[in-house]
Coordinates of C-alpha atoms and ligand atoms in Angstrom, one line a residue:
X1 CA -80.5 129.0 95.4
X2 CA -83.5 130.9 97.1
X3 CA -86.9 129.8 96.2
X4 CA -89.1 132.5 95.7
X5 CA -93.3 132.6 96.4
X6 CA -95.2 134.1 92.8
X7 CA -96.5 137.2 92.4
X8 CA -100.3 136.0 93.0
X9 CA -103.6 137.8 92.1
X10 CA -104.6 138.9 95.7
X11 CA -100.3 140.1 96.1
X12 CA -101.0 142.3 93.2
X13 CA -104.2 143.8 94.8
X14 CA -102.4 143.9 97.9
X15 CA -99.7 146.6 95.9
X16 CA -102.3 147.8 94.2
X17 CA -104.1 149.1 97.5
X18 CA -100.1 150.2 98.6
X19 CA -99.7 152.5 95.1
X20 CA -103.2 152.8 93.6
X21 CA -104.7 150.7 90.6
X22 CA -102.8 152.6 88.2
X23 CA -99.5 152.2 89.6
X24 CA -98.8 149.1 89.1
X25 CA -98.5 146.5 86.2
X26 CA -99.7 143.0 86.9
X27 CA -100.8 140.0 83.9
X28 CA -99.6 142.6 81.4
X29 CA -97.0 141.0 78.9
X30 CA -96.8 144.2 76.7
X31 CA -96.6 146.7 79.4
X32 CA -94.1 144.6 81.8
X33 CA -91.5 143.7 78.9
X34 CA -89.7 147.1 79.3
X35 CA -88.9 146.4 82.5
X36 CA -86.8 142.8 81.4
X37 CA -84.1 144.6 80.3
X38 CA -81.6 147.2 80.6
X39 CA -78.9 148.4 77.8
X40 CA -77.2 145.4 77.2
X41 CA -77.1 144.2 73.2
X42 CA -78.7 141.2 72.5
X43 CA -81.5 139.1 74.3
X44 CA -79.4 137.2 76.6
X45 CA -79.9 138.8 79.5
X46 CA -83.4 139.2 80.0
X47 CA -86.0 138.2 82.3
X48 CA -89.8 139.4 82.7
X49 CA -90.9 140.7 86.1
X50 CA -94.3 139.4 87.5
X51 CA -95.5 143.2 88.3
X52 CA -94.0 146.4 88.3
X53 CA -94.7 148.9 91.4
X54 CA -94.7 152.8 90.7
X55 CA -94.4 154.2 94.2
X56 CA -94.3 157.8 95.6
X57 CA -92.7 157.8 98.9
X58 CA -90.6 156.1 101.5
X59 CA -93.5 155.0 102.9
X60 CA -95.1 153.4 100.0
X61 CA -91.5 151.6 99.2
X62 CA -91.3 150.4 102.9
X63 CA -95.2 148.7 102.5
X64 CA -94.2 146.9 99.4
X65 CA -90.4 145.6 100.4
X66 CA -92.2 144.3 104.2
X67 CA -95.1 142.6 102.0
X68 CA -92.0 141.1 99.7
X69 CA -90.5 139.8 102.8
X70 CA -93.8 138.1 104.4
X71 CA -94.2 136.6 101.1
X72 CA -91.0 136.0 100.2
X73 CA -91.2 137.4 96.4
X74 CA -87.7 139.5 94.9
X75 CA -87.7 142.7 94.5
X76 CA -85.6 144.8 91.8
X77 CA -84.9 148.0 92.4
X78 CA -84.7 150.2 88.8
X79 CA -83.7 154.2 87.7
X80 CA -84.0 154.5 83.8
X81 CA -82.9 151.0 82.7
X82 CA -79.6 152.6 81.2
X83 CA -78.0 150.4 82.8
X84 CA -74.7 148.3 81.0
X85 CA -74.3 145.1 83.4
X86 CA -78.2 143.7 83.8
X87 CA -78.5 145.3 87.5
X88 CA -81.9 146.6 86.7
X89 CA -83.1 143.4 85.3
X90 CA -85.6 141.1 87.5
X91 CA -83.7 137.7 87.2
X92 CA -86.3 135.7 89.7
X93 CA -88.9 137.2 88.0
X94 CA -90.9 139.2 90.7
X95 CA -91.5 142.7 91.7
X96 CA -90.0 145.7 90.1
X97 CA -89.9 149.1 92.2
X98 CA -89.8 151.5 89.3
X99 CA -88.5 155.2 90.9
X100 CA -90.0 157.2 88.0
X101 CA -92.6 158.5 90.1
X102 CA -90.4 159.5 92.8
X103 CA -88.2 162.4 90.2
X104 CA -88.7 165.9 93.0
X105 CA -86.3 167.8 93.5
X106 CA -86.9 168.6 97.1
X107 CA -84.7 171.5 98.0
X108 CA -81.8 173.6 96.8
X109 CA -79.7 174.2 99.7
X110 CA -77.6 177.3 97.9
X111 CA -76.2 178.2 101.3
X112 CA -74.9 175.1 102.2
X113 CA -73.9 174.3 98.5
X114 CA -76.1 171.4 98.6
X115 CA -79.5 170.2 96.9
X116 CA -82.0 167.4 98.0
X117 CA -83.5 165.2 95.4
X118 CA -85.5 161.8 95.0
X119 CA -84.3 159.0 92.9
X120 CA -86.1 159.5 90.0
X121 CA -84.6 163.2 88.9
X122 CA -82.7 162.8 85.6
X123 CA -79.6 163.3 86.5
X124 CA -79.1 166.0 83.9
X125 CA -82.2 168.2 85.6
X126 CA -80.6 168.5 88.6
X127 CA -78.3 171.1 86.1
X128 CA -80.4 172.1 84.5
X129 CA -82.9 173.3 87.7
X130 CA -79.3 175.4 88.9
X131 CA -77.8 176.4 86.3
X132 CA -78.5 180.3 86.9
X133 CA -76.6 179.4 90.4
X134 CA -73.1 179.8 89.2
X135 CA -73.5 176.0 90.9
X136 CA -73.0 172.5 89.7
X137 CA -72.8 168.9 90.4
X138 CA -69.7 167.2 88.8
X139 CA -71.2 163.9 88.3
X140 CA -71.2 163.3 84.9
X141 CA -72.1 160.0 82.9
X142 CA -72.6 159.9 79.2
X143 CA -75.9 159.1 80.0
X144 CA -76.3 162.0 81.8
X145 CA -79.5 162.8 79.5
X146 CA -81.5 159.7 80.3
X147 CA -80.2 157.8 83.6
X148 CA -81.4 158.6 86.9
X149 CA -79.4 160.1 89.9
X150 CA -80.3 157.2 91.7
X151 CA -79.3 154.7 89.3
X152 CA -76.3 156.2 89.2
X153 CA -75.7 155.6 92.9
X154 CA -76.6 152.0 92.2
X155 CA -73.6 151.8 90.1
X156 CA -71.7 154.3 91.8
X157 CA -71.5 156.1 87.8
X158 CA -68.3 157.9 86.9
X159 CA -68.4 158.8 83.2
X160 CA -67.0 162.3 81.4
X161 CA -65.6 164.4 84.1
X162 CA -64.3 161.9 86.5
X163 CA -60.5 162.4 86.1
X164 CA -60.6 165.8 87.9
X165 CA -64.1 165.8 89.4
X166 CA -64.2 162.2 90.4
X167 CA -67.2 159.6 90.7
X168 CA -70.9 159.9 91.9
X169 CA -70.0 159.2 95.6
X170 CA -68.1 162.0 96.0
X171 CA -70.9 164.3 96.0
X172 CA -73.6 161.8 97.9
X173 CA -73.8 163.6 101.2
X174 CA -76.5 161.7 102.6
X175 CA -79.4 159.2 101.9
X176 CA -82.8 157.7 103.0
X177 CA -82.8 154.3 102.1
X178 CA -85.1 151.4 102.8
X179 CA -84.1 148.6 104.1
X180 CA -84.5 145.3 103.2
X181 CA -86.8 144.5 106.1
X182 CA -88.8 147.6 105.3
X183 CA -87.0 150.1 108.1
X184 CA -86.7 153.5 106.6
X185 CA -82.9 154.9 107.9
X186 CA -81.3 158.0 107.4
X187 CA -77.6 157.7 106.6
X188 CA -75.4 160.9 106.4
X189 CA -76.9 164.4 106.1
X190 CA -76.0 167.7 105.4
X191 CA -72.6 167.1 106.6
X192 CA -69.2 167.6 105.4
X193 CA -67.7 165.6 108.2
X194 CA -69.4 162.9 110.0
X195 CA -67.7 159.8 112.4
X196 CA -70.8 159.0 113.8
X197 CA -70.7 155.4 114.0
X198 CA -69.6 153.9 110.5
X199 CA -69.4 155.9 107.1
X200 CA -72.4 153.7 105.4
X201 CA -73.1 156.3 102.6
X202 CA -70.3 155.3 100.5
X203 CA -71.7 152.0 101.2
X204 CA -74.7 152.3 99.3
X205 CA -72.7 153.7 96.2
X206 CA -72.5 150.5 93.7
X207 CA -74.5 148.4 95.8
X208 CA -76.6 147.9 92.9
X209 CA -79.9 147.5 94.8
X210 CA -78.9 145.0 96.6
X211 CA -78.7 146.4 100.2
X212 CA -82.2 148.9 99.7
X213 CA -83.9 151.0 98.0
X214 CA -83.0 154.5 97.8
X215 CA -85.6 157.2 98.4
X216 CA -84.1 160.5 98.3
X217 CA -80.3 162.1 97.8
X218 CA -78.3 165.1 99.7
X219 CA -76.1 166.1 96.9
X220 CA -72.7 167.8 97.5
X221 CA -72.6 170.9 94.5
X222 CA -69.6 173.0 93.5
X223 CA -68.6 176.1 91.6
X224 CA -69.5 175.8 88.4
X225 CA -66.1 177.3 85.9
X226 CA -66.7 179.8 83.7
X227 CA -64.7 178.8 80.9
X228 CA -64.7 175.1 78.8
X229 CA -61.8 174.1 76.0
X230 CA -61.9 170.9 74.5
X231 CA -58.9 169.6 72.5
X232 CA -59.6 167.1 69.9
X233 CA -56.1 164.4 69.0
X234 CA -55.4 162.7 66.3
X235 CA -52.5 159.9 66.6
X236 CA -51.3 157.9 64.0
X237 CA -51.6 154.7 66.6
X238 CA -53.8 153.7 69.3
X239 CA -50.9 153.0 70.9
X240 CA -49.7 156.6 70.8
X241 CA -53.0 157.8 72.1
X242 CA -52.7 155.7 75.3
X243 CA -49.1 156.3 76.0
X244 CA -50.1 159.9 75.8
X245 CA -52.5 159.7 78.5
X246 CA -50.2 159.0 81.5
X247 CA -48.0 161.9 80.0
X248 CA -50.4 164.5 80.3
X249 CA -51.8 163.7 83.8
X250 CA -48.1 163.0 85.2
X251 CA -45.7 165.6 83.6
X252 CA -48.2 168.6 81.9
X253 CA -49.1 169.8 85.1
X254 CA -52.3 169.9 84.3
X255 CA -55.2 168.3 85.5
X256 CA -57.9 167.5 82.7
X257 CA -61.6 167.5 83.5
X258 CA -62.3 164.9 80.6
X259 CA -59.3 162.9 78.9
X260 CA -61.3 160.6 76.9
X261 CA -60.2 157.6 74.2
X262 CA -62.1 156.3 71.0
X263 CA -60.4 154.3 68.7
X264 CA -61.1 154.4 64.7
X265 CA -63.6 151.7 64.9
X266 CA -65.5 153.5 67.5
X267 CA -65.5 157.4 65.8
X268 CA -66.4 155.7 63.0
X269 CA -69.4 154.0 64.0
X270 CA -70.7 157.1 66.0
X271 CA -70.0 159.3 63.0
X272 CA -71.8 156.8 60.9
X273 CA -74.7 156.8 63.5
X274 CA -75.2 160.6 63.2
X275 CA -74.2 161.4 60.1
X276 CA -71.5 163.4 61.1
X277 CA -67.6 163.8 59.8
X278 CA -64.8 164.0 61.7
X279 CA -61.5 162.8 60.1
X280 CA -61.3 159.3 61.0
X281 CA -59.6 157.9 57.9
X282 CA -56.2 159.9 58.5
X283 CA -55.9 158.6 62.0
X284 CA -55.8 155.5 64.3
X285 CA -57.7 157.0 67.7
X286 CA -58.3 160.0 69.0
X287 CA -58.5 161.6 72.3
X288 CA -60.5 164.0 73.6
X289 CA -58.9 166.2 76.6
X290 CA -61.5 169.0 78.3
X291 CA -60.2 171.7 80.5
X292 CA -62.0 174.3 82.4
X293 CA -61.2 177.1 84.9
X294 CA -62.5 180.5 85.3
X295 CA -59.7 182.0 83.5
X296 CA -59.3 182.1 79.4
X297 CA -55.7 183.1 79.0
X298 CA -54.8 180.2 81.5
X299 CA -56.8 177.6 80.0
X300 CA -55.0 178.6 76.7
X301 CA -51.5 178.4 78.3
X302 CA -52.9 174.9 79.9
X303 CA -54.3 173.5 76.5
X304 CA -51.1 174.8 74.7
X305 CA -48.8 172.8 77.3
X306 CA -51.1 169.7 76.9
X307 CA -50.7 169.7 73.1
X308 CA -47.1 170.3 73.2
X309 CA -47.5 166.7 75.2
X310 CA -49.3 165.1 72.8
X311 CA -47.3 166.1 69.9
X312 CA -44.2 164.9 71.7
X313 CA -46.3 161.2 72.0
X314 CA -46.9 161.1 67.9
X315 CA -50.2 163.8 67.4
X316 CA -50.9 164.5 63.8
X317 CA -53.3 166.7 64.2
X318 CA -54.9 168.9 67.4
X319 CA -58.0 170.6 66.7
X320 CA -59.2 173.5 69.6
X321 CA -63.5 173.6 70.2
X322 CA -63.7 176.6 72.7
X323 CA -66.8 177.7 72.0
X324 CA -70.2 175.6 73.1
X325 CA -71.1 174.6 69.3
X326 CA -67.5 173.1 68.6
X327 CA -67.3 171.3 71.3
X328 CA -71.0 170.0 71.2
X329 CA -69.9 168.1 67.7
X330 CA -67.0 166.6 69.9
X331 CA -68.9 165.6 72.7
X332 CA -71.8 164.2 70.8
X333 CA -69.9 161.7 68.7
X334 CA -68.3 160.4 72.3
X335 CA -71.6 160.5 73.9
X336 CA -72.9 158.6 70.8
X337 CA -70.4 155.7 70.9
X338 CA -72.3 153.4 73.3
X339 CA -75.3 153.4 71.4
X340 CA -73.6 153.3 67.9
X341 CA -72.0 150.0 68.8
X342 CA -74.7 148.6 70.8
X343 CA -76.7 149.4 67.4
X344 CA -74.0 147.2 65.0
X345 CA -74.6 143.5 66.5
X346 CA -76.3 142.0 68.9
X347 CA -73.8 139.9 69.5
X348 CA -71.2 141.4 71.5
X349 CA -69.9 142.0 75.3
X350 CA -69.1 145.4 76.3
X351 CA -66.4 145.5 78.9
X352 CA -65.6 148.3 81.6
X353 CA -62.2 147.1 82.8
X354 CA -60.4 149.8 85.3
X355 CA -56.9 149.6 86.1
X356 CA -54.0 151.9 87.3
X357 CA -54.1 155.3 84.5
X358 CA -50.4 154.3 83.4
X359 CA -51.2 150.4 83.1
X360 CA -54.0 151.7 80.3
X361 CA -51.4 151.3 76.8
X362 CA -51.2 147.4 78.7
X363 CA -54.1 146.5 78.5
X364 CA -55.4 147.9 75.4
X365 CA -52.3 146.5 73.8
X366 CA -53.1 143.1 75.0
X367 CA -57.4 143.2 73.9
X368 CA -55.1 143.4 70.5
X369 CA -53.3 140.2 71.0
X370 CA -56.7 138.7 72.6
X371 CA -58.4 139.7 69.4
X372 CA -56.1 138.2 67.0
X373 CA -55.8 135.1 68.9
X374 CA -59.3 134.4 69.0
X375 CA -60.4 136.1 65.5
X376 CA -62.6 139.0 67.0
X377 CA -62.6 142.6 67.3
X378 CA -62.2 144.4 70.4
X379 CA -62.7 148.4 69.4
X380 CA -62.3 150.2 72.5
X381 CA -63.1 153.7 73.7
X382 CA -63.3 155.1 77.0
X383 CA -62.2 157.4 79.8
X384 CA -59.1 156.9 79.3
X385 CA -57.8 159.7 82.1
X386 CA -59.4 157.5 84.9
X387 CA -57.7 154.0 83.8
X388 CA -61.5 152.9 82.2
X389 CA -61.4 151.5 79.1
X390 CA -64.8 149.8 77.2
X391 CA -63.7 147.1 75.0
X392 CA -66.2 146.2 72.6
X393 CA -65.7 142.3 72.2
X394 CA -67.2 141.8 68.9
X395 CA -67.5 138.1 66.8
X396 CA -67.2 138.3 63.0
X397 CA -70.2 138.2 61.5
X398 CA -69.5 134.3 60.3
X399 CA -69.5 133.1 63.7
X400 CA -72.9 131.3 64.8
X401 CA -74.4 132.5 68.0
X402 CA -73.3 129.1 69.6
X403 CA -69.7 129.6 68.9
X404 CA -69.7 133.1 70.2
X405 CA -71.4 132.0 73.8
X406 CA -69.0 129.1 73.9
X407 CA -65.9 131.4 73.1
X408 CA -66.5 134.6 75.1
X409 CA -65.9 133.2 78.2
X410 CA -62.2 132.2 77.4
X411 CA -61.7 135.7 75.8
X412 CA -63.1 137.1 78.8
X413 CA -61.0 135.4 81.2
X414 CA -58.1 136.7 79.4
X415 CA -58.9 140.1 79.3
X416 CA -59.4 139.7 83.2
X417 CA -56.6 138.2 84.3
X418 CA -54.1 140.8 82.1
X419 CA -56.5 143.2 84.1
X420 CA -55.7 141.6 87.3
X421 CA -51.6 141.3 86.7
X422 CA -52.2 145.0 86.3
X423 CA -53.8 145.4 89.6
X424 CA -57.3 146.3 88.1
X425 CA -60.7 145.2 88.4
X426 CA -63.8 144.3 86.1
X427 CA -65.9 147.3 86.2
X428 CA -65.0 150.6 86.5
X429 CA -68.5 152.4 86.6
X430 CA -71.3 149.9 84.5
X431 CA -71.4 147.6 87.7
X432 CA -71.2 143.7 87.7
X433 CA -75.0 142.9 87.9
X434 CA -75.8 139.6 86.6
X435 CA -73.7 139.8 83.6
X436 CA -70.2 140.1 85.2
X437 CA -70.9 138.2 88.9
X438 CA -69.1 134.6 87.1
X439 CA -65.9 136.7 87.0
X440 CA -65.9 138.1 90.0
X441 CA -63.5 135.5 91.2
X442 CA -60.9 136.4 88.2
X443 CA -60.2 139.4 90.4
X444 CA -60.6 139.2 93.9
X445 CA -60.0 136.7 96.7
X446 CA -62.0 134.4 97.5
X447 CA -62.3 136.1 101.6
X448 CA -63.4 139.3 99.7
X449 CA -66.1 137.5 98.3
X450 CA -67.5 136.2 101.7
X451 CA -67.0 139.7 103.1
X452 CA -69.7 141.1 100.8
X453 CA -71.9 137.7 100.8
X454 CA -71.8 138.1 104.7
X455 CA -72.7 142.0 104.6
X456 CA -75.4 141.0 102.6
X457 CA -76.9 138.4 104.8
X458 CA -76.5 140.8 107.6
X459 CA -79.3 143.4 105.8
X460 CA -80.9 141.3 103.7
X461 CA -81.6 137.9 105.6
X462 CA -84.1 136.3 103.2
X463 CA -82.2 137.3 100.0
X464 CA -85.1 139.4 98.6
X465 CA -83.7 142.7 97.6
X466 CA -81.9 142.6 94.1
X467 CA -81.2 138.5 94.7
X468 CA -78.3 137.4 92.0
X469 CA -76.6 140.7 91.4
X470 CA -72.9 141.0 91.7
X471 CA -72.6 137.8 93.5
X472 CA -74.8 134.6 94.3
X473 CA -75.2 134.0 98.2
X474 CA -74.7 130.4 97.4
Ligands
FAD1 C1 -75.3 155.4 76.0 C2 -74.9 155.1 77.4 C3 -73.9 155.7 78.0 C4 -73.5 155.4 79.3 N1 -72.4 156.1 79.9 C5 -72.1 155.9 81.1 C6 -71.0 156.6 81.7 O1 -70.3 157.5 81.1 N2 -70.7 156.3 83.0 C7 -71.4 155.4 83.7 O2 -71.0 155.2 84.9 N3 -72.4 154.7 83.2 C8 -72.7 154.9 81.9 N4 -73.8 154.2 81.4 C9 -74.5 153.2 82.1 C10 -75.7 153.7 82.9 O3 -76.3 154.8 82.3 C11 -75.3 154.0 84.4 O4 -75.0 152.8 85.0 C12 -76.5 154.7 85.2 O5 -75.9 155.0 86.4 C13 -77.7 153.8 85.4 O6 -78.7 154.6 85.8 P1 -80.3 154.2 85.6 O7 -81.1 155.2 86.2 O8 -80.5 153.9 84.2 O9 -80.3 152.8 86.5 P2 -80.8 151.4 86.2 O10 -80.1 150.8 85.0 O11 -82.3 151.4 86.2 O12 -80.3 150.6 87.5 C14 -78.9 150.5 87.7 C15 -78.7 149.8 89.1 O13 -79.1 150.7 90.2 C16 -80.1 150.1 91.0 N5 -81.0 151.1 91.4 C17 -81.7 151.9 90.5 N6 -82.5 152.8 91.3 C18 -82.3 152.5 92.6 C19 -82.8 153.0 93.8 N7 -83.6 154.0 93.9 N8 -82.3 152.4 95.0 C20 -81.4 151.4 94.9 N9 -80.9 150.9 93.8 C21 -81.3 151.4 92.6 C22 -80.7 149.0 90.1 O14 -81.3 147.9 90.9 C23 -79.5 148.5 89.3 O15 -78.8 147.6 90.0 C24 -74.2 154.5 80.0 C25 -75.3 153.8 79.5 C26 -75.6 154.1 78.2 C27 -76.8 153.4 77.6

């Protein structure tokens, strides 16, 4: 394990002469504990940093990562704190470099179909600042409201619109990033093509901080479509719901913008949270499928076609939102799942497994045999369109905390390795952070592992930049 120097007195003037006095937080308890944690339930994964760092520019970030180096202190890159797998969190204790300070948006680029922002921008404001463009950008987490863009590219986020639109590194055109030893690179541009040496954007998408800090963002934008028709499915069965995801994407001919899965357990709670109704009692999941185009009378023959499918796979009910206030209350009680369940107990792991889209009815099939074997609950809900399903392991509410820590692992393990025999991995878009990096080796090789250890070494020789995140060098 590294060994790490303290954040001293004279290191905290030292930032503060980098920042100014009032950007940074040093001997603080109060003002330093929201920076322990991210959006993970519970306690168990958090840690206090020694001082957090509110920097402006590049320049600023490089000062304080080559005076983390000299001194040998950890730094922990952090967006928003949305995050779901403890990558924000300070595990050693140390610095945190907090990017709310750095939230310009620097230029929009309309001729190029491009816009230029720093890591700070809610990634919902970068919308928001062109929506009278007729442009967009497709990346889309739930958390769209709250996270930052480059928190997102720490965890490379996928979220609502992924299935046609695809993940945040699609659109990541180019970077600056700071390096570990405090150089300040450029990596990609505004460039469409680019075989200049290796292709290290993609790189730095799901890196989780642990290869630099990014300080500002060439994003690709698109068309925006006109028109927006949500379905809303009610099955019977989970079971139903799932099978009739591959169906739709393989034989509808039709590719969804959103295909999204929430079980009974999870509508309900995010109904409960907002005091909202949808009919829950009359069905065992749901699925939401979005389309979009520029054209109304197509998107009606395409939502027709999809609901023909999902009839065909056991739909009760299919209810159509196309206009902005119907399909609001649909989106809202998806959006609100997360937080709903996060809300019911603090005891309780929230998994991202991703596998092949068809292997989805698999794998949700066997969290139910995992659940019953163990005598928990695993809800799940998800984006079901992209393989991602969030499976809410849950203990029953007689089970002491002790039991539950010395259980979950096994339950894990199971889930993983039914995820493995399917070809899929651990995370699809949350990230492995600290909370995930024990199962790592459930899922890949133990020569994949070195790969990344020995990438790591290679930019970040003392171990200082996001230390015990995804994997430990050791
Ligand atoms: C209600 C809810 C819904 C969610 N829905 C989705 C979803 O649909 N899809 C999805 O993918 N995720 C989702 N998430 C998880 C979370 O919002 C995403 O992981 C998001 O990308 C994190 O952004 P953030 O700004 O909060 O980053 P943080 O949590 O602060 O950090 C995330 C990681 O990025 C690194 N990082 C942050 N800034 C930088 C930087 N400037 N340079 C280098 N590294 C950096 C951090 O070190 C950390 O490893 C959801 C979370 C919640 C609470």
């Amino acid at each position: 394990m590294s060994t790490y120097n303290p954040v001293t007195p004279a290191i905290a003037e030292e930032l503060k002469t980098i920042v100014g006095e009032k950007n940074v937080i040093f001997n603080d308890q109060e003002h330093l504990f929201p920076f322990s944690h991210d959006e993970i339930p519970g306690t168990r994964y958090r840690t206090m940093p020694e001082a957090v760092v509110f920097p402006e520019s590049a320049e600023e970030v490089s000062k304080i990562i080559r005076l983390a180096n000299r001194e040998l202190i950890p730094l922990t890159p952090r967006g928003a704190g949305s995050g779901l797998s403890g990558g924000a969190v300070p595990i050693y204790g140390g610095i945190v470099i907090a990017s709310s300070r750095m939230n310009r948006i620097l230029e929009f680029d309309a001729e190029n179909l491009m816009i230029t922002v720093e890591p700070g921008v809610i990634a919902n404001d970068i919308n928001e600042h062109i929506k009278e463009s007729g442009l967009f950008y497709a990346g889309y987490p739930m958390s769209m409201e709250s996270c930052f863009i480059g928190g997102n590219i720490g965890e490379n986020a996928g979220g609502g619109k992924a299935v046609k639109y695809g993940v945040t590194s699609r659109y990541v055109l180019g970077l600056e990033v700071v390096l570990p030893n405090g150089d300040i690179v450029e990596v990609g541009g505004k460039l469409l093509k680019d075989v200049t040496g290796y292709n290290m954007v993609p790189l730095f998408s799901g890196s989780e901080g642990t290869l630099g800090f990014v300080t500002k963002i060439i994003l690709k934008l698109i068309p925006r479509p006109k028109e927006q028709v949500d379905l809303l499915c009610l099955f019977e069965k989970p079971e139903q719901a799932v099978q009739a995801v591959p169906e739709i994407l393989t034989k509808s001919g039709v590719l969804p913008t959103s295909l999204e899965y929430m079980d009974k357990v999870a509508v309900q709670k995010a109904c409960e949270y907002l005091h909202e109704e949808l009919p829950y009692e009359k069905c065992g999941a749901m699925l939401i499928v979005t389309l979009d185009g520029d054209d109304m009378e197509e998107l009606i023959a395409e939502y027709e076609r999809v609901g023909k499918f999902c009839e065909e796979c056991g739909a009760t009910e299919i209810y159509v939102a196309d206009n902005k206030v119907n399909s609001e209350r649909i989106w809202k009680i998806r959006r609100a799942v997360p937080e709903a369940f996060s809300l019911a107990s603090p005891l309780q792991s929230g998994e991202d497994v991703v596998v092949p889209p068809n292997a989805i009815a698999k794998v949700a099939a066997q969290c139910k045999i995992i659940a019953e074997k163990y005598g928990v609950f695993i809800p799940c809900y998800g984006h079901a369109g992209d393989g991602n399903l969030h499976a809410r392991v849950t203990p029953p509410k007689s089970w002491s905390e002790e039991k539950w820590y010395a259980t979950l692992p096994e339950i894990l393990k199971e889930l993983y390795a039914a995820v493995k025999k399917e070809g899929g991995r651990i995370s699809g878009e949350h990230g492995i952070g600290h909370k995930r990096k024990k199962y790592m080796e459930c899922v890949v090789s133990k020569e994949y592992l070195n790969m990344l250890r020995t990438l790591k070494r290679a930019f970040d020789p003392n171990n200082i930049m996001n230390p015990g995140k995804i994997f430990d060098l050791e």
